[in-house]
Amino acid sequence: MLPLENIKILSFGTGGVVPDAGKIFGELGADVIKIEAKDNLDFMRTIGPDINNIGQFNETNRSKRSFGVNLKTEKGRDIVSQLVKIADILAENFRGGVMKSLGFDYGNVRKLNPQIIYISSQGFGSGGPYSEYQAYGPMLSAASGVLSIWAQPDDPYPVGSNAPYPDHMASKHVVIAAIAALDYRRRTGKAQFIDMAQTEVAASLAGEYYLDYTFNKRIPKPMGNRSLYAAPHGCYPCKGTDEWCAIAVFTDEEWQSLCNAIGNPAWTSDPRFSDLLGRLENIDELDKKVGEWTSTLDTNVVMETLQAAGIAAGVVQRATDTLADPQLKWDGAIIELDHAVSGKRLYPGVPFRMSGTSPLKSTPAPLLGEHTEEICHDLLKMPDDEIKQLLEEDVLYNPENAKGAGGGMFG
Amino acid sequence: MTKEQEGALSGYCVLDLTDSNGAYCTKLLADLGADVIKIERPEGDPGRGIPPFAGDTPHPEKSLHFLHRNANKRGVTLKLDTVEGSNILKRLVKTADVMVDNSPPDYMAGLGLDYSVLSEINPGLIMASITEFGHTGPYKEYKGSNLVDFAMSGIMITSGYPGKEPCLLPGSPAYDSASVHASVSIVAALYMRGTTGQGQYIDTSVHVTSRTGLYPWIIPNYSYALNPGGPPPTSENRMGAQIYPVYPCKDGFIRIIALTPRQWDALMRVLDNPDVLQTEEWRSFMYRIGNADDLYALMLEFTTKYTMRELFEAGRREGVPIAPILSIADFYNSPQTKAREYFVEVDHPVAGKADYPGPPYKWTETPATVRRPAPCLGEHNEEVYCQELGLSTDDLASLTGGGIV
């Protein structure tokens, strides 16, 4: 048995958050139906030339079915209303106001299905002046204040990362909230609406910085990799181009272990480095000395030497490091899936094990409209000639009549 | 005090054996109404020593990291590595629904508190274990830290200013990634228990979860671009400044998300159609990435004519996402944050009164909010051990005297 067996979830998702949540719902056993349109594609289907062959999309949209439908038509909306009536959860992260314009805001959806749990995950959340602003992850790390401290002190300005943080953390909050709501419904019969703000997810994950402001009236500044209670604490350059190993030394005992592990060169006996306070005060020089030692060595040699001495050290991994990582291999953390268009590709697997469930499995991302017909047939009990007719009228989409869609980003 | 409204997880009891690195997992459950009992060693969770502190004075009740991540929990002390201590834990387990720990591999088993023992006492118990690198495997004994685990997660190589040292994301991103995944599996197991009546054991690690929680795309990006002899995919470099460029404006910096030609055209309207940027090549996203330095030099003249707010609002009007780079204080004071009442005033008996970041969602039936401050060390010993577990005050006094509690 799987935890979410027999649960049906409608996903009106785009980009990272709700699609990634849908992936997890699917891995936990739910039947996740992604509502997709040919002319208003999930943004992630448009960042490459072929809507069905994009790595990021095919990672995030695993373990769900795709239902292609034109929501601009009344017939299309009627069909989706039928799905709403049999769903347990509706999750959406369109721009604020879009679900209302489609007629699928919580008020309307609840009329169709009073037992549905509706979770809306918007960039800024509803109910304020920015509730209808379009938002992408990198915008939200900026607008939440987190980006302002995601930098080295001497950077001209903070840039964070090209990864869409906090999308993939917000998605897990969506899953936690939705399942908690499902459990509450199981226990009490009460369904509800959950209104998440992704900026607030970013802030919740860095809450102590906001408390520094509300308690101490201090506006936190970037510290880069420096720590208030560890030194050395940073990424140190290793042999090769842009190769780094992170090292974190908290206690004086760990410091002594590090000195021994690197053969006690003369500089390590400098009394300024003998205790944490001294190392923090002389951190620039300390970093330079540690960096001189690391720069002649391979990243793995630095990590293994220090770990053997009981010091936290780790390679700043690229994909190739991750694929060669012996612990991740041991865990089977990276899996291969065979996608209908993209073929055999690698993805992260389910990162936890549950002893009381059947194995949690990922399935490849669907093609746009791949499951439209089977969903009409099995769930909605529509006759085949009606399905055929609706496909011809472009009310429904399957992979054949959706051909030619996309190309937005590079077009 | 007003009557507490029920949370979605009200009625569930969670025994929380985690330190600061797992505290976000149980915070998520506590925010949703679960009764989370934080069980600390008698000398206190080392997380109480994490700076900075309220009022900048080091004090075990004033660590901001601790105050944030342990709000909504109750707290007791217990020395687990004693017979009396582990027996008390077993008594607590009888009526608990969930137990979470992030101790090193074999630690709980060494105390005779592994899942096979505890599930005999309570077959409905859900026990979640978070380790750094796993209970088994070649890195089992490796030491982790927030920085080190972040480095190994795959996101750090993309993080920071181009050409400089990769940069840590503020907070505890790697640990929190393990925490959110543990929470996901815990609520899933609770839901499943509603059908089966059975608990289960959940096993996860910081090392594994940081890949899916922070940057799951690094592996598929590599795998999809894999081309023997070709260059590595651009997503493995520090490209934050090229892909989502940041420009100065009158009163700070803004970040622009212009990916499609339509968004670029909208950006041009925002900036009043600068002649110098009106060539066809600038409409191409790939061209802009390849010529980011030139673009930066050209853009400066135009973005600096406006304030953050003017650009943010104009972006909304014209159809290109533009974000102000707000400070922590700016976010606290933003009209959106105020309208949503995101910050909640909390009064802590030692640290004092302040506004705390709340849970990141509003619920119509079961409000998620900050109901109580983080517990003081041993604050609920009497409540939990005497009133709920049924120990006498004499028992408690002798346990306290013996250093067990």
Tab-separated table of C-alpha atoms in Angstrom, chain B:
chain	number	residue	atom	x	y	z
B	1	MET	CA	-5.671	34.002	26.981
B	2	THR	CA	-8.199	33.375	24.214
B	3	LYS	CA	-9.225	29.842	23.488
B	4	GLU	CA	-6.766	28.213	21.152
B	5	GLN	CA	-8.207	27.303	17.796
B	6	GLU	CA	-7.516	23.827	16.542
B	7	GLY	CA	-4.706	23.215	14.056
B	8	ALA	CA	-4.795	20.663	11.252
B	9	LEU	CA	-2.547	18.330	13.262
B	10	SER	CA	-4.122	19.029	16.665
B	11	GLY	CA	-4.480	15.867	18.702
B	12	TYR	CA	-1.173	14.385	17.594
B	13	CYS	CA	1.736	14.136	19.984
B	14	VAL	CA	5.271	14.373	18.602
B	15	LEU	CA	8.349	13.492	20.663
B	16	ASP	CA	11.129	15.677	19.343
B	17	LEU	CA	14.650	14.426	20.022
B	18	THR	CA	16.259	16.664	17.389
B	19	ASP	CA	18.816	19.386	17.955
B	20	SER	CA	18.945	22.669	16.034
B	21	ASN	CA	19.634	20.798	12.789
B	22	GLY	CA	16.309	18.970	12.839
B	23	ALA	CA	14.231	21.579	14.639
B	24	TYR	CA	12.568	22.861	11.454
B	25	CYS	CA	11.006	19.422	10.842
B	26	THR	CA	9.100	19.440	14.110
B	27	LYS	CA	8.426	23.177	13.875
B	28	LEU	CA	6.390	22.499	10.733
B	29	LEU	CA	4.277	19.986	12.672
B	30	ALA	CA	3.972	22.288	15.701
B	31	ASP	CA	2.886	25.214	13.499
B	32	LEU	CA	-0.001	23.020	12.323
B	33	GLY	CA	-1.134	22.285	15.860
B	34	ALA	CA	0.672	19.074	16.802
B	35	ASP	CA	1.712	18.874	20.459
B	36	VAL	CA	5.471	18.752	19.963
B	37	ILE	CA	7.428	17.913	23.107
B	38	LYS	CA	11.047	18.854	22.676
B	39	ILE	CA	13.203	16.485	24.712
B	40	GLU	CA	16.567	17.967	25.590
B	41	ARG	CA	19.480	16.645	27.589
B	42	PRO	CA	19.528	18.227	31.064
B	43	GLU	CA	22.305	20.637	30.078
B	44	GLY	CA	20.234	21.824	27.109
B	45	ASP	CA	20.239	21.522	23.323
B	46	PRO	CA	23.582	22.874	22.010
B	47	GLY	CA	21.404	24.893	19.624
B	48	ARG	CA	20.690	27.220	22.540
B	49	GLY	CA	24.216	28.496	22.085
B	50	ILE	CA	23.906	29.573	18.437
B	51	PRO	CA	24.475	33.335	18.025
B	52	PRO	CA	23.187	35.958	17.551
B	53	PHE	CA	21.106	36.407	20.694
B	54	ALA	CA	18.183	38.620	21.642
B	55	GLY	CA	19.780	41.740	23.087
B	56	ASP	CA	23.173	40.438	21.877
B	57	THR	CA	23.862	38.843	25.279
B	58	PRO	CA	24.702	35.148	25.105
B	59	HIS	CA	22.065	33.299	27.105
B	60	PRO	CA	20.522	29.816	26.702
B	61	GLU	CA	17.018	31.283	26.371
B	62	LYS	CA	17.977	33.985	23.868
B	63	SER	CA	19.448	32.309	20.792
B	64	LEU	CA	17.439	33.664	17.853
B	65	HIS	CA	17.969	30.476	15.853
B	66	PHE	CA	16.593	28.461	18.771
B	67	LEU	CA	13.707	30.848	19.470
B	68	HIS	CA	12.503	30.747	15.853
B	69	ARG	CA	12.814	27.015	15.249
B	70	ASN	CA	11.369	25.899	18.557
B	71	ALA	CA	8.390	28.201	18.860
B	72	ASN	CA	5.091	26.335	19.313
B	73	LYS	CA	6.795	23.429	21.115
B	74	ARG	CA	6.777	22.367	24.735
B	75	GLY	CA	10.065	21.371	26.343
B	76	VAL	CA	11.261	18.794	28.836
B	77	THR	CA	14.715	17.581	29.827
B	78	LEU	CA	15.759	13.945	29.911
B	79	LYS	CA	19.052	12.103	30.014
B	80	LEU	CA	18.433	9.349	27.500
B	81	ASP	CA	21.652	7.440	28.024
B	82	THR	CA	20.550	6.184	31.453
B	83	VAL	CA	18.216	3.322	32.280
B	84	GLU	CA	15.765	5.637	34.064
B	85	GLY	CA	15.886	8.118	31.197
B	86	SER	CA	15.224	5.586	28.473
B	87	ASN	CA	12.442	4.037	30.556
B	88	ILE	CA	10.740	7.418	30.796
B	89	LEU	CA	11.045	7.838	27.050
B	90	LYS	CA	9.419	4.441	26.584
B	91	ARG	CA	6.523	5.545	28.785
B	92	LEU	CA	6.140	8.694	26.696
B	93	VAL	CA	6.203	6.582	23.530
B	94	LYS	CA	3.102	4.668	24.666
B	95	THR	CA	0.828	7.599	23.926
B	96	ALA	CA	2.887	9.399	21.285
B	97	ASP	CA	2.091	9.382	17.577
B	98	VAL	CA	5.431	10.457	16.155
B	99	MET	CA	9.042	10.516	17.267
B	100	VAL	CA	11.781	12.337	15.375
B	101	ASP	CA	15.502	12.129	16.027
B	102	ASN	CA	18.616	13.280	14.248
B	103	SER	CA	21.198	11.465	16.305
B	104	PRO	CA	24.201	9.789	14.662
B	105	PRO	CA	23.923	6.280	13.174
B	106	ASP	CA	23.519	3.525	15.790
B	107	TYR	CA	23.018	5.959	18.673
B	108	MET	CA	19.359	5.135	19.336
B	109	ALA	CA	19.969	1.420	18.812
B	110	GLY	CA	22.855	1.628	21.271
B	111	LEU	CA	20.422	2.927	23.874
B	112	GLY	CA	17.975	0.133	23.149
B	113	LEU	CA	15.597	2.646	21.649
B	114	ASP	CA	15.484	1.487	18.059
B	115	TYR	CA	12.226	1.208	16.183
B	116	SER	CA	11.818	-2.536	16.730
B	117	VAL	CA	11.765	-1.939	20.496
B	118	LEU	CA	9.566	1.157	20.445
B	119	SER	CA	7.042	-0.251	17.982
B	120	GLU	CA	6.486	-3.172	20.377
B	121	ILE	CA	5.435	-0.617	22.961
B	122	ASN	CA	3.326	1.327	20.481
B	123	PRO	CA	2.617	-0.288	17.082
B	124	GLY	CA	1.107	2.977	15.872
B	125	LEU	CA	4.326	4.921	16.428
B	126	ILE	CA	5.826	6.706	13.449
B	127	MET	CA	9.544	7.160	13.968
B	128	ALA	CA	11.592	9.353	11.671
B	129	SER	CA	15.361	9.323	11.645
B	130	ILE	CA	17.436	12.049	10.029
B	131	THR	CA	21.172	11.349	9.766
B	132	GLU	CA	23.879	13.415	8.084
B	133	PHE	CA	24.959	10.828	5.499
B	134	GLY	CA	22.897	7.718	6.282
B	135	HIS	CA	22.817	4.833	8.746
B	136	THR	CA	24.936	2.713	6.443
B	137	GLY	CA	27.336	3.315	3.577
B	138	PRO	CA	30.841	4.619	2.927
B	139	TYR	CA	30.190	8.123	4.331
B	140	LYS	CA	28.254	6.864	7.356
B	141	GLU	CA	30.925	8.198	9.746
B	142	TYR	CA	31.451	11.466	7.855
B	143	LYS	CA	30.896	14.656	9.729
B	144	GLY	CA	28.532	17.196	8.263
B	145	SER	CA	27.771	20.835	8.855
B	146	ASN	CA	25.388	23.286	7.304
B	147	LEU	CA	28.121	24.641	5.011
B	148	VAL	CA	29.575	21.240	4.156
B	149	ASP	CA	26.216	19.647	3.395
B	150	PHE	CA	25.253	22.665	1.284
B	151	ALA	CA	28.542	22.340	-0.611
B	152	MET	CA	27.751	18.718	-1.448
B	153	SER	CA	24.130	19.411	-2.445
B	154	GLY	CA	24.889	20.550	-5.993
B	155	ILE	CA	23.447	24.027	-5.589
B	156	MET	CA	26.502	25.681	-4.076
B	157	ILE	CA	28.562	25.596	-7.278
B	158	THR	CA	25.812	27.776	-8.811
B	159	SER	CA	25.688	30.117	-5.866
B	160	GLY	CA	27.522	33.413	-5.545
B	161	TYR	CA	29.062	36.154	-7.622
B	162	PRO	CA	30.686	35.048	-10.900
B	163	GLY	CA	34.362	34.172	-10.549
B	164	LYS	CA	34.348	34.226	-6.761
B	165	GLU	CA	34.151	31.620	-4.006
B	166	PRO	CA	30.810	29.758	-4.068
B	167	CYS	CA	28.514	31.320	-1.479
B	168	LEU	CA	26.370	29.823	1.275
B	169	LEU	CA	22.627	30.431	1.236
B	170	PRO	CA	21.675	32.053	4.577
B	171	GLY	CA	19.811	29.946	7.110
B	172	SER	CA	20.248	26.189	7.384
B	173	PRO	CA	19.354	25.143	3.839
B	174	ALA	CA	20.800	21.628	3.824
B	175	TYR	CA	19.411	20.719	7.232
B	176	ASP	CA	16.078	22.287	6.424
B	177	SER	CA	15.902	20.281	3.234
B	178	ALA	CA	16.157	17.122	5.331
B	179	SER	CA	13.609	18.577	7.731
B	180	VAL	CA	10.962	19.297	5.094
B	181	HIS	CA	11.353	15.850	3.558
B	182	ALA	CA	11.084	14.206	6.977
B	183	SER	CA	7.906	16.220	7.595
B	184	VAL	CA	6.465	15.190	4.231
B	185	SER	CA	6.973	11.533	5.044
B	186	ILE	CA	5.677	11.943	8.606
B	187	VAL	CA	2.349	13.482	7.548
B	188	ALA	CA	2.060	10.852	4.799
B	189	ALA	CA	2.628	8.117	7.388
B	190	LEU	CA	0.065	9.690	9.728
B	191	TYR	CA	-2.492	9.782	6.945
B	192	MET	CA	-1.759	6.173	6.045
B	193	ARG	CA	-2.044	5.131	9.687
B	194	GLY	CA	-5.628	6.398	9.560
B	195	THR	CA	-6.343	3.429	7.277
B	196	THR	CA	-3.961	0.758	8.533
B	197	GLY	CA	-3.598	1.624	12.216
B	198	GLN	CA	0.098	0.849	11.842
B	199	GLY	CA	3.062	3.132	12.375
B	200	GLN	CA	6.297	2.912	10.443
B	201	TYR	CA	9.949	3.819	10.378
B	202	ILE	CA	11.194	6.633	8.165
B	203	ASP	CA	14.840	6.944	7.241
B	204	THR	CA	16.337	9.955	5.513
B	205	SER	CA	19.604	11.888	5.391
B	206	VAL	CA	20.745	15.434	4.866
B	207	HIS	CA	23.072	14.279	2.096
B	208	VAL	CA	20.312	12.674	0.021
B	209	THR	CA	17.569	15.227	0.597
B	210	SER	CA	19.659	18.295	-0.144
B	211	ARG	CA	19.694	17.212	-3.796
B	212	THR	CA	15.925	17.197	-4.161
B	213	GLY	CA	15.200	20.061	-1.799
B	214	LEU	CA	17.606	22.649	-3.134
B	215	TYR	CA	18.436	22.024	-6.773
B	216	PRO	CA	16.963	18.809	-8.182
B	217	TRP	CA	17.728	19.974	-11.715
B	218	ILE	CA	21.505	19.660	-11.575
B	219	ILE	CA	21.399	15.943	-12.435
B	220	PRO	CA	18.754	16.059	-15.204
B	221	ASN	CA	20.393	19.161	-16.676
B	222	TYR	CA	23.646	17.289	-16.882
B	223	SER	CA	22.005	14.129	-18.130
B	224	TYR	CA	19.991	15.926	-20.840
B	225	ALA	CA	22.998	17.950	-22.013
B	226	LEU	CA	25.374	15.033	-21.867
B	227	ASN	CA	27.383	15.161	-25.000
B	228	PRO	CA	30.778	13.447	-24.937
B	229	GLY	CA	33.517	16.036	-25.212
B	230	GLY	CA	31.120	18.950	-25.109
B	231	PRO	CA	31.159	21.767	-22.559
B	232	PRO	CA	29.426	21.242	-19.217
B	233	PRO	CA	25.922	22.662	-18.973
B	234	THR	CA	25.829	26.333	-18.034
B	235	SER	CA	23.648	25.555	-15.053
B	236	GLU	CA	26.744	24.328	-13.210
B	237	ASN	CA	28.387	27.719	-13.093
B	238	ARG	CA	27.621	30.774	-11.032
B	239	MET	CA	25.193	32.272	-13.534
B	240	GLY	CA	22.802	34.069	-11.203
B	241	ALA	CA	23.961	37.423	-12.549
B	242	GLN	CA	23.566	36.420	-16.198
B	243	ILE	CA	20.283	34.508	-16.112
B	244	TYR	CA	18.426	36.704	-13.625
B	245	PRO	CA	20.416	39.935	-13.866
B	246	VAL	CA	20.604	42.477	-11.079
B	247	TYR	CA	20.886	46.195	-11.821
B	248	PRO	CA	21.221	49.246	-9.635
B	249	CYS	CA	18.391	51.760	-9.486
B	250	LYS	CA	17.849	55.040	-7.625
B	251	ASP	CA	17.451	53.571	-4.156
B	252	GLY	CA	18.852	50.036	-4.337
B	253	PHE	CA	18.946	47.085	-6.702
B	254	ILE	CA	16.383	45.204	-8.709
B	255	ARG	CA	16.388	41.728	-10.244
B	256	ILE	CA	14.830	41.259	-13.666
B	257	ILE	CA	13.323	38.001	-14.917
B	258	ALA	CA	13.176	38.569	-18.676
B	259	LEU	CA	13.341	35.174	-20.340
B	260	THR	CA	10.978	35.325	-23.319
B	261	PRO	CA	11.054	37.897	-26.137
B	262	ARG	CA	7.663	39.117	-24.892
B	263	GLN	CA	9.105	39.778	-21.440
B	264	TRP	CA	12.067	41.595	-22.983
B	265	ASP	CA	9.724	43.797	-25.018
B	266	ALA	CA	7.827	44.574	-21.815
B	267	LEU	CA	11.076	45.487	-20.112
B	268	MET	CA	11.855	47.886	-22.953
B	269	ARG	CA	8.511	49.613	-22.383
B	270	VAL	CA	9.265	49.820	-18.655
B	271	LEU	CA	12.516	51.614	-19.479
B	272	ASP	CA	10.846	53.900	-22.071
B	273	ASN	CA	12.310	52.072	-25.079
B	274	PRO	CA	16.022	52.988	-24.977
B	275	ASP	CA	17.290	53.329	-28.575
B	276	VAL	CA	20.550	51.558	-27.847
B	277	LEU	CA	18.719	48.356	-26.818
B	278	GLN	CA	16.271	48.302	-29.723
B	279	THR	CA	18.218	45.864	-31.891
B	280	GLU	CA	16.875	42.394	-32.675
B	281	GLU	CA	19.821	40.563	-31.108
B	282	TRP	CA	19.048	41.837	-27.593
B	283	ARG	CA	15.637	40.155	-27.824
B	284	SER	CA	17.397	36.783	-27.670
B	285	PHE	CA	17.798	35.352	-24.197
B	286	MET	CA	20.883	33.371	-25.157
B	287	TYR	CA	22.501	36.484	-26.664
B	288	ARG	CA	21.826	38.411	-23.447
B	289	ILE	CA	23.430	35.647	-21.356
B	290	GLY	CA	26.469	35.608	-23.618
B	291	ASN	CA	26.832	39.384	-23.468
B	292	ALA	CA	25.783	40.028	-19.897
B	293	ASP	CA	28.648	42.440	-19.137
B	294	ASP	CA	27.883	44.613	-22.172
B	295	LEU	CA	24.209	44.562	-21.334
B	296	TYR	CA	24.935	45.592	-17.761
B	297	ALA	CA	26.945	48.590	-18.961
B	298	LEU	CA	24.119	49.652	-21.272
B	299	MET	CA	21.285	49.055	-18.818
B	300	LEU	CA	22.792	51.124	-15.985
B	301	GLU	CA	21.884	54.411	-17.612
B	302	PHE	CA	18.203	53.490	-17.750
B	303	THR	CA	17.541	51.507	-14.566
B	304	THR	CA	19.140	54.188	-12.395
B	305	LYS	CA	16.446	56.670	-13.456
B	306	TYR	CA	13.852	54.853	-11.356
B	307	THR	CA	13.243	53.644	-7.823
B	308	MET	CA	12.835	49.973	-6.897
B	309	ARG	CA	9.143	50.476	-6.375
B	310	GLU	CA	8.621	52.253	-9.705
B	311	LEU	CA	10.303	49.405	-11.561
B	312	PHE	CA	8.473	46.705	-9.562
B	313	GLU	CA	5.102	48.280	-10.367
B	314	ALA	CA	5.963	49.085	-13.982
B	315	GLY	CA	7.079	45.474	-14.483
B	316	ARG	CA	3.697	44.297	-13.241
B	317	ARG	CA	1.904	46.753	-15.538
B	318	GLU	CA	3.890	45.864	-18.674
B	319	GLY	CA	4.316	42.117	-18.096
B	320	VAL	CA	7.905	41.532	-17.013
B	321	PRO	CA	8.656	40.258	-13.512
B	322	ILE	CA	10.935	42.717	-11.717
B	323	ALA	CA	11.740	42.300	-8.042
B	324	PRO	CA	13.188	44.792	-5.611
B	325	ILE	CA	16.106	43.372	-3.630
B	326	LEU	CA	14.638	44.080	-0.236
B	327	SER	CA	16.532	44.031	3.024
B	328	ILE	CA	15.287	41.922	5.915
B	329	ALA	CA	13.787	45.107	7.393
B	330	ASP	CA	12.164	46.101	4.078
B	331	PHE	CA	10.391	42.760	3.939
B	332	TYR	CA	9.200	43.113	7.514
B	333	ASN	CA	7.814	46.550	6.695
B	334	SER	CA	6.410	45.724	3.251
B	335	PRO	CA	2.704	46.418	2.740
B	336	GLN	CA	2.164	42.844	1.530
B	337	THR	CA	3.702	41.401	4.682
B	338	LYS	CA	1.583	43.740	6.816
B	339	ALA	CA	-1.606	42.974	4.874
B	340	ARG	CA	-1.077	39.254	5.389
B	341	GLU	CA	-0.163	39.698	9.063
B	342	TYR	CA	2.776	37.418	8.476
B	343	PHE	CA	4.665	38.474	11.589
B	344	VAL	CA	3.161	37.449	14.926
B	345	GLU	CA	3.949	39.058	18.251
B	346	VAL	CA	5.263	36.520	20.753
B	347	ASP	CA	6.162	37.090	24.371
B	348	HIS	CA	8.954	34.913	25.731
B	349	PRO	CA	9.447	34.941	29.512
B	350	VAL	CA	13.207	35.520	29.259
B	351	ALA	CA	13.918	36.870	25.782
B	352	GLY	CA	10.971	39.279	25.878
B	353	LYS	CA	8.425	40.370	23.334
B	354	ALA	CA	9.077	40.558	19.589
B	355	ASP	CA	7.499	39.901	16.216
B	356	TYR	CA	8.256	36.422	14.825
B	357	PRO	CA	7.957	35.168	11.253
B	358	GLY	CA	4.798	33.054	11.158
B	359	PRO	CA	3.982	29.902	9.219
B	360	PRO	CA	3.977	30.667	5.472
B	361	TYR	CA	0.309	29.934	4.911
B	362	LYS	CA	-3.185	30.952	5.959
B	363	TRP	CA	-5.751	28.222	6.651
B	364	THR	CA	-9.495	28.848	6.646
B	365	GLU	CA	-10.512	26.138	9.178
B	366	THR	CA	-7.405	25.459	11.226
B	367	PRO	CA	-5.258	28.563	11.559
B	368	ALA	CA	-1.497	28.079	11.514
B	369	THR	CA	0.187	30.620	13.724
B	370	VAL	CA	2.720	31.067	16.505
B	371	ARG	CA	0.747	30.026	19.590
B	372	ARG	CA	3.547	29.925	22.122
B	373	PRO	CA	7.222	30.872	22.414
B	374	ALA	CA	10.067	28.358	22.394
B	375	PRO	CA	10.228	26.490	25.704
B	376	CYS	CA	12.688	27.450	28.407
B	377	LEU	CA	14.963	24.606	29.441
B	378	GLY	CA	12.811	22.051	31.254
B	379	GLU	CA	9.823	24.404	31.294
B	380	HIS	CA	7.251	21.617	30.957
B	381	ASN	CA	8.894	18.950	33.075
B	382	GLU	CA	6.203	19.044	35.724
B	383	GLU	CA	3.350	19.401	33.255
B	384	VAL	CA	4.493	16.452	31.142
B	385	TYR	CA	6.020	14.123	33.726
B	386	CYS	CA	3.615	14.689	36.630
B	387	GLN	CA	0.307	15.881	35.221
B	388	GLU	CA	0.398	13.803	32.032
B	389	LEU	CA	2.676	10.822	32.688
B	390	GLY	CA	1.589	10.437	36.302
B	391	LEU	CA	4.902	10.697	38.146
B	392	SER	CA	4.674	12.105	41.661
B	393	THR	CA	6.388	15.366	42.494
B	394	ASP	CA	8.724	13.320	44.698
B	395	ASP	CA	9.627	11.075	41.740
B	396	LEU	CA	10.357	14.149	39.668
B	397	ALA	CA	12.468	15.686	42.420
B	398	SER	CA	14.573	12.559	42.730
B	399	LEU	CA	14.991	12.288	38.945
B	400	THR	CA	16.017	15.916	38.865
B	401	GLY	CA	18.409	15.371	41.748
B	402	GLY	CA	19.887	12.355	39.975
B	403	GLY	CA	20.563	14.362	36.843
B	404	ILE	CA	18.093	12.327	34.784
B	405	VAL	CA	15.729	15.252	34.246
